[in-house]
Short mmCIF file of C-alpha atoms in Angstrom, two decimals:
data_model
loop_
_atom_site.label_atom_id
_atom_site.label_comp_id
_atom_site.label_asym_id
_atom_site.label_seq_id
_atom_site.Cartn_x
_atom_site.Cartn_y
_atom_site.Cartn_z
CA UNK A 1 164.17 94.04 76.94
CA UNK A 2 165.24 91.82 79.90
CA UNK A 3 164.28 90.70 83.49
CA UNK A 4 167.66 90.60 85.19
CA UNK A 5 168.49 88.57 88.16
CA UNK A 6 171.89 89.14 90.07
CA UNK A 7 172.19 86.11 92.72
CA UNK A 8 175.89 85.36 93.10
CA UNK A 9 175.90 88.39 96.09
CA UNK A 10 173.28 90.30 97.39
CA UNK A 11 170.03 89.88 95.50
CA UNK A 12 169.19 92.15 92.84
CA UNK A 13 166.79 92.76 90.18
CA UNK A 14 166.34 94.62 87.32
CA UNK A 15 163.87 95.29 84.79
CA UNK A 16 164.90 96.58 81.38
CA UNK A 17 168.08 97.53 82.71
CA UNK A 18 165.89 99.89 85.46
CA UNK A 19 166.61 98.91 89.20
CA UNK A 20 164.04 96.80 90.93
CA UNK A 21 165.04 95.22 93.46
CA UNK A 22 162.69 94.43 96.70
CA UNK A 23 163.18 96.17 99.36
CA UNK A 24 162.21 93.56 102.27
CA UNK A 25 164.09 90.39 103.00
CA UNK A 26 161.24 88.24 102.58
CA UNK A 27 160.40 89.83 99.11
CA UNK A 28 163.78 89.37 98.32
CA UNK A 29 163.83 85.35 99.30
CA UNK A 30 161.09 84.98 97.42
CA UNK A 31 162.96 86.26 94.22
CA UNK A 32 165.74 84.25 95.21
CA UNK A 33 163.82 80.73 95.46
CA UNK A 34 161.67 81.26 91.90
CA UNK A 35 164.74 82.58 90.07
CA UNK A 36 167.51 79.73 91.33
CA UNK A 37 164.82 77.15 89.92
CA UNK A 38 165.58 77.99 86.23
CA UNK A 39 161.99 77.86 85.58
CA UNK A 40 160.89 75.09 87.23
CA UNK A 41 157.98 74.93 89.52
CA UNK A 42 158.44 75.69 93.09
CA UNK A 43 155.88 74.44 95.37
CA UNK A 44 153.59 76.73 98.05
CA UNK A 45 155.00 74.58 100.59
CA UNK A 46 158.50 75.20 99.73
CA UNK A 47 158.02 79.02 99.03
CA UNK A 48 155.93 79.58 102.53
CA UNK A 49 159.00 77.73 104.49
CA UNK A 50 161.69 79.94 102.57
CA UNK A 51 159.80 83.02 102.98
CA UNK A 52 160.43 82.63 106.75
CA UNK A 53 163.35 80.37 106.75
CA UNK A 54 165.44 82.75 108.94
CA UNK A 55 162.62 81.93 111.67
CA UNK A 56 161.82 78.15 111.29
CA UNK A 57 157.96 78.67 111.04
CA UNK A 58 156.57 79.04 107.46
CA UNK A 59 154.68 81.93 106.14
CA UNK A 60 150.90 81.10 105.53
CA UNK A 61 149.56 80.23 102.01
CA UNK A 62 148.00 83.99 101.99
CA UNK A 63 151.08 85.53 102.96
CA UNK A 64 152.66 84.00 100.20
CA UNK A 65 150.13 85.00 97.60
CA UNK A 66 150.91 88.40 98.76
CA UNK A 67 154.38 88.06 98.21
CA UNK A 68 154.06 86.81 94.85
CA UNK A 69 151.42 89.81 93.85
CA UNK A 70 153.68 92.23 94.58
CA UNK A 71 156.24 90.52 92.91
CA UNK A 72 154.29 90.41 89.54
CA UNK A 73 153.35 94.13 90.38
CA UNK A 74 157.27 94.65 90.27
CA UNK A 75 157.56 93.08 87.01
CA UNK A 76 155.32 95.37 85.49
CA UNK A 77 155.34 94.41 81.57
CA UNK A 78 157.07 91.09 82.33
CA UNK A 79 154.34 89.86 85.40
CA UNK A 80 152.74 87.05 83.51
CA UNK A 81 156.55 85.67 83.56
CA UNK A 82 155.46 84.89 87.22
CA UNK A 83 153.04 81.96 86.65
CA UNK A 84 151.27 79.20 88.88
CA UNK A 85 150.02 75.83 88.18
CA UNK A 86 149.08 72.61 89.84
CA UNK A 87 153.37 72.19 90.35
CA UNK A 88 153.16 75.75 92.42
CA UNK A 89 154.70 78.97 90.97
CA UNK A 90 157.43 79.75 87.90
CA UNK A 91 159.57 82.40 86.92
CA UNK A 92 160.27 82.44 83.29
CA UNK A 93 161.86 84.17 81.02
CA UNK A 94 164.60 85.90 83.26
CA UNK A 95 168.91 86.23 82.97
CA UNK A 96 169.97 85.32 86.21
CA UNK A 97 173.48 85.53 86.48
CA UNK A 98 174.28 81.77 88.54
CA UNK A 99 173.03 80.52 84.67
CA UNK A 100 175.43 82.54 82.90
CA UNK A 101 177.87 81.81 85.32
CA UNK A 102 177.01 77.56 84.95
CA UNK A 103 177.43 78.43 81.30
CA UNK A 104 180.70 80.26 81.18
CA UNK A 105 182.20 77.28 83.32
CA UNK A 106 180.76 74.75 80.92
CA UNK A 107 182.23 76.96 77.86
CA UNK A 108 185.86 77.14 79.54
CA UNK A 109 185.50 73.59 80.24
CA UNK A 110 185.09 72.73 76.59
CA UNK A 111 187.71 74.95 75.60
CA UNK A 112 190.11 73.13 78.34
CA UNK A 113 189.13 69.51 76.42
CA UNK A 114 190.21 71.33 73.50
CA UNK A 115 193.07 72.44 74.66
CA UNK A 116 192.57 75.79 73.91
CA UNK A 117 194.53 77.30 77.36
CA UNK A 118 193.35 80.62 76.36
CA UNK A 119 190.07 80.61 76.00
CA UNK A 120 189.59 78.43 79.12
CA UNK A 121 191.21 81.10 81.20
CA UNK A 122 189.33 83.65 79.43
CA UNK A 123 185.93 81.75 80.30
CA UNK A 124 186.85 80.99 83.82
CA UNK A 125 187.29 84.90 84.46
CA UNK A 126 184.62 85.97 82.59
CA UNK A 127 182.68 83.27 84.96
CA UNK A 128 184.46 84.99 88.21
CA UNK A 129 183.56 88.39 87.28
CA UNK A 130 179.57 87.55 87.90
CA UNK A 131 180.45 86.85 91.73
CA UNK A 132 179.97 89.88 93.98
CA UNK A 133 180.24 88.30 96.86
CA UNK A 134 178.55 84.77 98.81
CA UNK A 135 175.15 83.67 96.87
CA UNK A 136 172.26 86.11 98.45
CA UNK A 137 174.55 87.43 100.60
CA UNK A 138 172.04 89.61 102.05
CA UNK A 139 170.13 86.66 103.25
CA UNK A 140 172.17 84.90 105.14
CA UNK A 141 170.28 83.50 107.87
CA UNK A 142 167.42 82.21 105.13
CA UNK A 143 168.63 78.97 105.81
CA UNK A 144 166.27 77.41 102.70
CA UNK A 145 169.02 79.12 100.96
CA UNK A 146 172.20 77.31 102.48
CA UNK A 147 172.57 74.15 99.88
CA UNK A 148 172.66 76.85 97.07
CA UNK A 149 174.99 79.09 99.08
CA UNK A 150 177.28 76.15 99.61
CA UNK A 151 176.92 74.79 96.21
CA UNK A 152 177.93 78.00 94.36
CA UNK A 153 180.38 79.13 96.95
CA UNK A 154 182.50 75.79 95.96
CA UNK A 155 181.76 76.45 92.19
CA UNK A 156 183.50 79.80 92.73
CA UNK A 157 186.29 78.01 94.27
CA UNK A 158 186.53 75.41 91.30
CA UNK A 159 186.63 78.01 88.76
CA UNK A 160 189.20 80.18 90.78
CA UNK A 161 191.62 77.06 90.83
CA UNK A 162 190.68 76.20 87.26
CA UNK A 163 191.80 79.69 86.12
CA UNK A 164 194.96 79.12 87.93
CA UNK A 165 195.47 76.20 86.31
CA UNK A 166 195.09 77.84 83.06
CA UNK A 167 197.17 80.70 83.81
CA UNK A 168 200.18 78.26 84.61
CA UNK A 169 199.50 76.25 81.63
CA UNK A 170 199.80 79.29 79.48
CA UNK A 171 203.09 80.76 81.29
CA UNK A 172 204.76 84.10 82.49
CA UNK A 173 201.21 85.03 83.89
CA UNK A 174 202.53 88.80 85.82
CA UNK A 175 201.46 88.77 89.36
CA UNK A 176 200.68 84.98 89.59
CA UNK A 177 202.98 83.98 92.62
CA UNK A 178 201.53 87.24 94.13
CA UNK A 179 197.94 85.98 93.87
CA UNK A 180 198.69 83.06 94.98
CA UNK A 181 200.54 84.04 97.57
CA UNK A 182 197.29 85.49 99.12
CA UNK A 183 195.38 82.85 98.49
CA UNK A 184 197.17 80.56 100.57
CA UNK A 185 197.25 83.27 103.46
CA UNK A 186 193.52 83.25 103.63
CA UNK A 187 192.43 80.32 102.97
CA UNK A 188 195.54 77.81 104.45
CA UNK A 189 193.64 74.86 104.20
CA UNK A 190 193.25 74.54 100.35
CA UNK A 191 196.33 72.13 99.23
CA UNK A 192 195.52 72.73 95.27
CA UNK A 193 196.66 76.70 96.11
CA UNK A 194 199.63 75.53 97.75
CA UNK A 195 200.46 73.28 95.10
CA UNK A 196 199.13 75.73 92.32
CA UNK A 197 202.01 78.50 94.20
CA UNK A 198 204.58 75.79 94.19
CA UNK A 199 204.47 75.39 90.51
CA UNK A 200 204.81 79.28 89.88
CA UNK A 201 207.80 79.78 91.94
CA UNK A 202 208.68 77.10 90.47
CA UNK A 203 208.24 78.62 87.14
CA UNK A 204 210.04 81.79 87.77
CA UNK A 205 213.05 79.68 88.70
CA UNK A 206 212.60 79.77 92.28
CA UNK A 207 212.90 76.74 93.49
CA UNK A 208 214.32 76.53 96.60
CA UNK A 209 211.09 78.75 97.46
CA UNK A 210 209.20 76.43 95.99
CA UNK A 211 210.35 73.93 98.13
CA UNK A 212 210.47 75.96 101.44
CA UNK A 213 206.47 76.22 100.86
CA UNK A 214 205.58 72.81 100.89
CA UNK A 215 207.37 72.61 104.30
CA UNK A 216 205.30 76.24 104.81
CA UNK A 217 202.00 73.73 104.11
CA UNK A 218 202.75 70.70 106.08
CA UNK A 219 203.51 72.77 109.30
CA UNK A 220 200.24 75.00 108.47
CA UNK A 221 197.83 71.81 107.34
CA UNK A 222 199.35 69.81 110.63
CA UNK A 223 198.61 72.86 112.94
CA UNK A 224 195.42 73.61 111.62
CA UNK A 225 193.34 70.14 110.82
CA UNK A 226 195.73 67.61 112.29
CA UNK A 227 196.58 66.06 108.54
CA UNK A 228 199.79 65.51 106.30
CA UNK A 229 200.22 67.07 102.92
CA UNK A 230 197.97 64.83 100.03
CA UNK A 231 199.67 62.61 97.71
CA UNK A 232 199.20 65.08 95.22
CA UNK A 233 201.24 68.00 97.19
CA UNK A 234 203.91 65.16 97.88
CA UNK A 235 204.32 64.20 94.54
CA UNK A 236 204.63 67.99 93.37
CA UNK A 237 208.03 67.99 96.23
CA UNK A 238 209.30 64.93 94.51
CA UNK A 239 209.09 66.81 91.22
CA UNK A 240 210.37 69.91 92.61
CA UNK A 241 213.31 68.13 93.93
CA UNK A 242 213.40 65.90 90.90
CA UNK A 243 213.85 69.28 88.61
CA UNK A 244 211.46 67.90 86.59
CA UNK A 245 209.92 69.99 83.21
CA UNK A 246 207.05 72.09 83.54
CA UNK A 247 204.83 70.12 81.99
CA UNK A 248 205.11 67.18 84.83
CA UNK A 249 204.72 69.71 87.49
CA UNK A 250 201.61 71.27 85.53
CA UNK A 251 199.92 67.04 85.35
CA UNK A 252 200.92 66.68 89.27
CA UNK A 253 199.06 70.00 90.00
CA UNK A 254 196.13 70.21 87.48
CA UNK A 255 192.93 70.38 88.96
CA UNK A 256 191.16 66.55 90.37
CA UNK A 257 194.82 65.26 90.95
CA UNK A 258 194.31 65.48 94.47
CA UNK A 259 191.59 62.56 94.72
CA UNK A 260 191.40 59.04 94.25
CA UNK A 261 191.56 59.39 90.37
CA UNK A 262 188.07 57.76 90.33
CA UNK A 263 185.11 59.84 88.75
CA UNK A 264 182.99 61.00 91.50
CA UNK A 265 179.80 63.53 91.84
CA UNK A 266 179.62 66.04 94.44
CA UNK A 267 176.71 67.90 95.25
CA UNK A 268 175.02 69.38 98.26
CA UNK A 269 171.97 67.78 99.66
CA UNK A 270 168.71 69.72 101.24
CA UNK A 271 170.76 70.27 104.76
CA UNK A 272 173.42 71.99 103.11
CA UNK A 273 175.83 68.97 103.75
CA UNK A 274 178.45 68.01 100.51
CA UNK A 275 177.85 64.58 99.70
CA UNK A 276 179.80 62.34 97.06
CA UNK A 277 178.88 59.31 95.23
CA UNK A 278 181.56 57.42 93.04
CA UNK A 279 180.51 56.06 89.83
CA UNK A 280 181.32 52.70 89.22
CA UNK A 281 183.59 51.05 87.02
CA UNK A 282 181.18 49.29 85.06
CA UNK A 283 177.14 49.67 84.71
CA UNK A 284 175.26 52.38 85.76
CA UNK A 285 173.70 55.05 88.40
CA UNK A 286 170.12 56.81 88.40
CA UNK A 287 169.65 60.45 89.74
CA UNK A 288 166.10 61.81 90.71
CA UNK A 289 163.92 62.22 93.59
CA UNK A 290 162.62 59.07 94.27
CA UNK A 291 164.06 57.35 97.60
CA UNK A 292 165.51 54.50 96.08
CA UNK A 293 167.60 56.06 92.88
CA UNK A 294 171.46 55.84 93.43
CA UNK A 295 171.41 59.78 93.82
CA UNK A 296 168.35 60.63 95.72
CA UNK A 297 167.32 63.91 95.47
CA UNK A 298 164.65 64.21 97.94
CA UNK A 299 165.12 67.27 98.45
CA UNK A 300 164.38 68.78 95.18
CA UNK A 301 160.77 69.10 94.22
CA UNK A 302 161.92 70.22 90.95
CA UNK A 303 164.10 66.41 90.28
CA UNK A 304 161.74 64.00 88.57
CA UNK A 305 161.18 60.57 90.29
CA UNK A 306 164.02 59.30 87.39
CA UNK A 307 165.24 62.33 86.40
CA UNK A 308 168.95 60.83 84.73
CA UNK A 309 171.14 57.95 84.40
CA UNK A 310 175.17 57.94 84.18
CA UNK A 311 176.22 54.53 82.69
CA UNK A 312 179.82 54.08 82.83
CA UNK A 313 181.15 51.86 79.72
CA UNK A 314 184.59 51.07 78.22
CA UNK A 315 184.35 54.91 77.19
CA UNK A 316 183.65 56.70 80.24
CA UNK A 317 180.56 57.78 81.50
CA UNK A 318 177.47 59.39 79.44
CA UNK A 319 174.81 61.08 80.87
CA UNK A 320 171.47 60.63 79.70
CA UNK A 321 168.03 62.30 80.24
CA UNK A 322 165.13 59.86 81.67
CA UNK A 323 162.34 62.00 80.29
CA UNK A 324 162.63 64.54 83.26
CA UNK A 325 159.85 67.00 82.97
CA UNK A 326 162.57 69.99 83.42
CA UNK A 327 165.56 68.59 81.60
CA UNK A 328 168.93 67.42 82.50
CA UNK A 329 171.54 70.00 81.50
CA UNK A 330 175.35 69.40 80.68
CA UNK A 331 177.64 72.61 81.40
CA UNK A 332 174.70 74.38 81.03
CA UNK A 333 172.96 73.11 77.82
CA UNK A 334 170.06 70.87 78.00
CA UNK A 335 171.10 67.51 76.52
CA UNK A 336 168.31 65.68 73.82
CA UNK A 337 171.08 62.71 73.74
CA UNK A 338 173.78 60.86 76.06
CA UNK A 339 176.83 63.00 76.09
CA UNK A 340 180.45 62.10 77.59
CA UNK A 341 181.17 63.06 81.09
CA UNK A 342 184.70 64.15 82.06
CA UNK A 343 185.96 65.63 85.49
CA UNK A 344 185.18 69.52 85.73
CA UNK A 345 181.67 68.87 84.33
CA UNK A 346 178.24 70.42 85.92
CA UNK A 347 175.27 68.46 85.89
CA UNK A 348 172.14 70.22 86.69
CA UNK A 349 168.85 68.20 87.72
CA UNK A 350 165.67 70.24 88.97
CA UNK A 351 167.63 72.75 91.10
CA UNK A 352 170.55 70.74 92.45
CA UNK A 353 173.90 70.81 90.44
CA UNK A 354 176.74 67.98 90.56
CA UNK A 355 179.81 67.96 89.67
CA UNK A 356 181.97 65.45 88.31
CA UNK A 357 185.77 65.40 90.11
CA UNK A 358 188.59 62.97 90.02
CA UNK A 359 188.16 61.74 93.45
CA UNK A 360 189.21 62.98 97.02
CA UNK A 361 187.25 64.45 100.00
CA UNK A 362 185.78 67.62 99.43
CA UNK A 363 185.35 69.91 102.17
CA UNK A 364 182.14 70.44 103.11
CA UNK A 365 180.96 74.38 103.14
CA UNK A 366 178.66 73.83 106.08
CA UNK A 367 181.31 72.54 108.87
CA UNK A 368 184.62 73.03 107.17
CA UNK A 369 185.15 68.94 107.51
CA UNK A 370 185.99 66.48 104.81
CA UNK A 371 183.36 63.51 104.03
CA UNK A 372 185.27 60.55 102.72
CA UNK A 373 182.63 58.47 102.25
CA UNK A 374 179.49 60.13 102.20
CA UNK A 375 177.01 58.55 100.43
CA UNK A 376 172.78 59.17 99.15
#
């Protein structure tokens, strides 16, 4: 017996397995808010100004309480899961499928460190197959909703290319270069697609095709955003022309190559803007709400004050919890002790997840820009 809620496209909910979804937008953005907390609290404040969001003038406090009654009453069995307290209101207790999705990434990231090519692939799809479309992609002028649109529309993208990567790893993947081929027709922009396409052909023994699509992504990425190909591209040419094995072509293309090579987070902050922070060589960074941490989360009334620490070492970085009253979580389990970071890992504090990359500029999913330097 389960309260389901479906997220990663239009909203949905379900209530042992029976259909119950809202029928009104601002029911429905309500839903959307409490569930996309995990459980933590979500303020009055911040529930009245998503209710309305799509208008710029909050709901009132009793417009609101409405909301949320009729929200229990939709619950029926399962309405004391909707709770409020001095912190504002909770939903507890329910599957929402951007959790399962954080988990599936975290669980094909582990089996990547392990080298297990097949089971990372495997996890990556089975993370892919929870998308039906944009995050609440029936709200889409609920603009309280934009850093979490962003946020998971770039996860999506991250697993896609992470599946690729698998894929190529494994070999003699039918239909690869096909998909591929489409990606880089719709979205021309994206150099790990171009690279990931150049390493198929390549794979199939085409190589002069190979080659004749790097020149394909330098004309397009010139044309289009007024840039050259990124060292990582150029070094993939260089290999291509080099005939080098599969296995170099595979390290030149996997997934963070195209960055700096230093370990960086990326999340997006309460405008919707993608922001980065590097972590340094040596000591360490604080995330949590208060103004003056290294990652301030101001935006997110579910961060604690301190809410973690990353202290980079001789080993790499570990992540630690700082007593946050809602937990820090590591690919989707909540850590009780430091753990290792490496690049492809999600972070999750209060309601805003980071990810650790290898470097670069991401582009940012409000204004289709890069931010090199970005910072909290």
């Amino acid at each position: 017996m389960t309260v389901e809620v479906r997220l990663l496209g239009p909203v949905e909910l379900a209530v042992d397995g029976v259909p119950a979804t809202p029928g009104g937008s601002r029911p429905r953005a309500v839903l959307a808010v409490l569930a996309a907390s995990g459980g933590a609290p979500v303020s009055a404040g911040k529930l009245a100004e998503a209710v309305y969001s799509d208008t710029g003038k909050p709901a009132s406090r009793t417009t609101v309480q409405v909301h949320v009654h009729n929200l229990r009453q939709t619950l029926g069995a399962y309405g004391e899961s909707l709770r409020h307290g001095p912190a504002g209101y909770q939903l507890l207790g329910v599957q929402a499928d951007l959790r399962l999705a954080e988990d599936e990434i975290g669980r094909a990231r582990a089996a990547e460190l392990g080298r297990d090519t097949g089971g990372a692939a495997a996890g990556y799809r089975r993370a892919l197959e929870l998308w039906r479309g944009p995050f609440c992609a029936d709200l889409p002028d609920h603009a309280a909703l934009d850093p979490a649109r962003n946020l998971y529309a770039e996860l999506r993208w991250e697993a896609l290319e992470a599946r690729i990567a698998a894929d190529l790893r494994a070999g003699e993947v039918p239909g690869l270069a096909r998909e591929l081929e489409e990606l880089v027709a719709e979205h021309p922009l994206r150099e790990r697609f171009w690279g990931q396409l150049m390493v198929a052909l390549y794979q199939e023994g085409r190589q002069a095709e190979a080659l004749d699509r790097f020149r394909q992504a330098r004309r397009t990425l010139a044309e289009e955003a007024g840039v050259d190909p990124g060292p990582a591209l150029r070094e993939l040419e260089r290999a291509v022309l080099a005939h080098a094995g599969t296995a170099t072509l595979l390290r030149v293309a996997a997934p963070g190559r195209s960055g700096s090579g230093k370990a960086v987070l990326t999340w997006v902050d309460g405008v919707g803007r993608a922001r980065l922070r590097e972590l340094p060589a040596a000591g360490s960074l604080v995330i949590g709400r208060d103004p003056g941490a290294d990652v301030a989360l101001r935006h997110d009334g579910a961060a604690s004050r301190g809410h973690a620490e990353i202290t980079v070492g001789a080993g790499g970085p570990v992540l630690a919890d700082l007593g946050s009253r809602n937990g820090t979580f590591h690919n989707g389990e909540r850590i009780t002790e430091p753990v290792r970071l490496a690049p492809g890992d999600l972070v999750r504090c209060g309601d805003t997840v980071l990810a650790v990359t290898s470097g670069g500029a991401p582009v940012s999913a409000v204004d289709g820009t890069t931010h090199s330097g970005s910072r909290e």
